[in-house]
Amino acid sequence: MGIRFVLMVNKQGQTRLAQYYEYLTLEERRTLEGEIVRKCLARNEQQCSFVEHRTYKIVYRRYASLFFLVGVDNEENELAILEFIHLLVETMDRHFGNVCELDIMFHLEKAHFMLEEMVMNGCVVETSKANILAPIQLMDKTS
Amino acid sequence: MNPFSSGTRLRDMIRAIRACKTAAEERAVVRKECASIRAAVSDNDNDYRHRNLAKLMFIHMLGYPTHFGQMECLKLIAAPGFPEKRIGYLGLMLLLDERQEVLMLVTNSLKQDLNHTNQYIVGLALCALGNICSAEMARDLAPEVERLLQFRDPNIRKKAALCSIRIIKKVPDLAENFVNPVVSLLKEKHHGVLLTGIQLCTDLCNHSEEALEYFRKKCMEGLVKVLKDVVNSPYAPEYDISGIADPFLHIRLLRLLRVLGHGDADASDSMSDILAQVATKTESNKNAGNAILYECVETIMSIEDVSGLRVLAINILGRFLSNRDNNIRYVALNMLMKAVSVDDQAVQRHRTTILECVKDSDASIRKRALELVYLLVNESNVKALTKELIDYLQVSDQDFKGDLTAKICTIVEKLSPDKIWYIDQMLKVLSEAGNHVKDEVWHALIVVITNASNLHGYTVRSLYKAIQKSADQEILVRVAIWCIGEYGDMLVNNIGMLNLEDPITVTENDAVDVVEIAIKRHTSDLTTRAMCLIALLKLSSRFPSCSQRIKDIVTQSKGSLLLELQQRSIEIDSIIVKHQNIRSALVERMPVLDEATFSGRKAGSILSAAVSASLSSTNGAATSTAAPLVDLLDLGADESAAAAPTSGANFLQDLLDVGTSSYSSQSGTSQAQKSGNDVLLDLLSIGSPPPQNTSSAPDILSLTEDNKTLVSPLDGLSLATGPSVQASSTAMIDLLDGFGPSPPPTKDNGPAYPPIVAFESSSLRLMFNFSKQPGSPQATQMEANFTNKSSDVYTNFIFQAAVPKFLQLHLEPASSNTLPGNGNGSITQKLRVTNSQHGKKSIVMRIRISYKLNNEDVLEEGQISNFPRDL
């Protein structure tokens, strides 16, 4: 319900982060990612950020070299999801400081932790950056 | 030391993978890593476990199978330290899913962690549970989660709330337990908890009616107050997004209000103030503001109508529509589609803007706008809108043309005010995008044309002009050829001129030219050429002076490699040459196709049997596809389901002389013969008169119409045994010369088979006699013999049979449908079965017998499986 999956894909089409909130086999995931990424990468700046694919909508936005794609149900508010994507980027930015694609790649588990704090079972849980980053900062301090 | 030992850190592995230039290299690297990880797993290595798991997760993300890592997750979860648990749970959520049985093993660890003293660990466990639990786990751990809903730490509370949502989804019975705690959750200050509490509330409301009522009563004022607070709250740096405090909370609250207010007037009243405030006060120059406005508009649309709010909402949408940002426009179009059902007038005002959007450069917006236009069209604006759409059709992209054409055709069909306009628009569409037009559409066009008898002349002249200009559109060519064939004389003699037409001079040769060009063009497909041949036949009768020329054209197709064309051309040639006396009778004007019949057929109604009787008699025999008895067909049911809609197409095919393989492979050849033969048979009244439609046992699986008037020479023309064309034509010519049934050739029986008692009940016995022709081992002729064992008379006796897909069945009419009692007489019925799996599978058949006994209907059913094995 709500959010079905969150993907971060670079301009060459390589997946940098993938979090699914519904069950799909490995094969299905690969085909899905291939199709969606091709559709989104082919669009230019002027076109709108919402793509319809099968039974759900993809909301995407490009930040530098990375595409953030969120797959949602048809009833979801797309503009709110755009805001959510922006919030995610800002949170990561606050933690990593000037986040870039390599940061996400090399600290994949931290990116996952952040996403986990924000979204659970397809719903947005927490929108305050301080609250999201608190456990992660705690963990960094102890380890 | 092996550089890929489990000592590799995650980042080194990532570097190594990034350094690979080809996919094969990457696979090799990953394979090595997996091997070393597997070795570490079997060694039960403690130190590097979490590192290995992180590597595994990366590999999983790339798309490689990683199930050997699942037990590792479990071990990590059981470890005492926080980082290990963290990675363990992360791995759990990524690598596993709720369908794996391994998940059950985690339940115990989860339970312990849920009771842990460290709140972060509790949070972890809740997270994992919320994302991935299965029904059994939910049942086990639900009490824990309930308890945690009241925990002191707000973070835990919010996670517990979301976890509950999943539990409710998995185990709906537990929903009642959560209703009470939710009320206290909704009074929270902490935004996170509030957010999730609202989410839980929404889910509960969607889940059950009582919960909805309960929340409506108790929480309405509370929620409205919360929303007011949020809207009016001062600047809060924590939750501020571009000037608005926590838009996510706004949106969630609005959504909950929508659910609560839907269908309930009181609730809608209490929220109308705050909705108006949100709608007017929110700034719309930032995306966050727009998001809130969008949600607000959606809520206003779904709740009960409060004066003024709806107008406000549609105004906001209008503003959105003229925004330059594509996203906003898309969203506005989406909303307007829902608004149309509510308030059509208001949306009509924005019609021009929407029309502009149809021509936008963005594909998503175009699609949405087109659908919206389709919803907006009604009788008053149909002409203007259609004109716009057709103009746009000329410049649109290829992939969009298909959609656009389909929509235009539907609009025109449903709402055309008069026939001449309809024909005009369809002609334009066909000239522009004929190739995208579906078959039902041009069939419908032809039906309309035949019905508009005063417009025949006009139609055929317009088509003639159109085909001169755009002869590359296949469907246009087909329609034009058909009309020229039918109404060629009107074309040449300028009959039936309307005031708005200019006279054109078309000679007979010109008309024949058009058809000749069509048949010779290499892009024409089978259907078009077949239609050309028939049109030529019609023209040869209407324009006797061109007969010789037409004959030459037809002769050229005699050697065609396509069976259909060869056969038609030979038949037509022989008619032209030898049978001039019957030619004009053959190709008289087509009967008017009953539009009501046609639309009923098109809707796929299987009750067409009754309707077929209303068809004019020249096509009497054609259409007793009579109720293909779908209910009997549990064997091969999808055949008949395919048969039902195509039966509508079949019916029209016959009349359009288009009965080719394009429709279904099975019926290909038989349809072809039928369309050639039908007309002949009916007009020649060969053999026994066409049987009464209702009483004859209909054919089921094989899509061939049962040609009840089949005389044996034509028997040879049936499906399975592919005759040579020469044989068929000689058979037909014999038929025509003879003008009467020739005696059936004696069938010498092949190997003899003993008769069987196929079905026996207390009142009826059915016996089968078999015979086979020596040349065709797959086909069996059977004779069914019914005897009545009771002393009453059975009337309206009907026998029906169904066979599985590998068999084909032909039923001939029964000898009578009254069965006298006490075995004083019997009914016989001939069947023919063709077994495509002859030798491998034996025949099985399901039968149904219905009759009237003392004015009561009786139905008997049975299955016959005692056919001789090698039949």
Coordinates of C-alpha atoms in Angstrom, one line a residue, chain B residues 179-180 182-183 186 200-221 223 256-268 270-271 304:
Chain B
V179 CA -9.3 0.5 17.9
N180 CA -9.1 1.8 21.4
V182 CA -5.7 4.6 18.4
V183 CA -7.9 7.2 20.0
L186 CA -4.6 10.8 17.9
L200 CA -3.5 3.4 11.4
C201 CA -6.8 5.1 11.9
T202 CA -7.3 5.4 8.1
D203 CA -6.6 1.7 7.7
L204 CA -9.0 0.7 10.4
C205 CA -11.7 2.8 8.8
N206 CA -11.1 1.2 5.4
H207 CA -11.1 -2.1 7.1
S208 CA -14.4 -2.1 8.9
E209 CA -17.7 -0.2 9.1
E210 CA -17.9 -0.2 12.8
A211 CA -14.5 1.3 13.3
L212 CA -15.5 4.0 10.8
E213 CA -18.6 4.9 12.8
Y214 CA -16.7 4.8 16.0
F215 CA -14.1 7.2 14.8
R216 CA -16.6 9.5 13.3
K217 CA -18.3 9.9 16.6
K218 CA -15.3 10.2 18.8
C219 CA -12.6 11.8 16.9
M220 CA -14.0 14.3 14.4
E221 CA -13.6 17.4 16.5
L223 CA -9.0 15.8 14.2
L256 CA -8.3 10.7 7.0
L257 CA -10.9 13.5 6.9
R258 CA -11.8 12.3 3.4
V259 CA -12.4 8.8 4.6
L260 CA -14.5 10.0 7.5
G261 CA -16.5 12.5 5.6
H262 CA -17.3 10.3 2.6
G263 CA -21.0 9.7 2.6
D264 CA -21.7 11.4 5.9
A265 CA -23.2 14.9 5.9
D266 CA -22.5 15.8 9.5
A267 CA -18.9 15.0 9.4
S268 CA -18.6 16.9 6.1
S270 CA -17.8 20.0 10.6
M271 CA -14.8 19.9 8.4
E304 CA -20.8 15.4 0.7

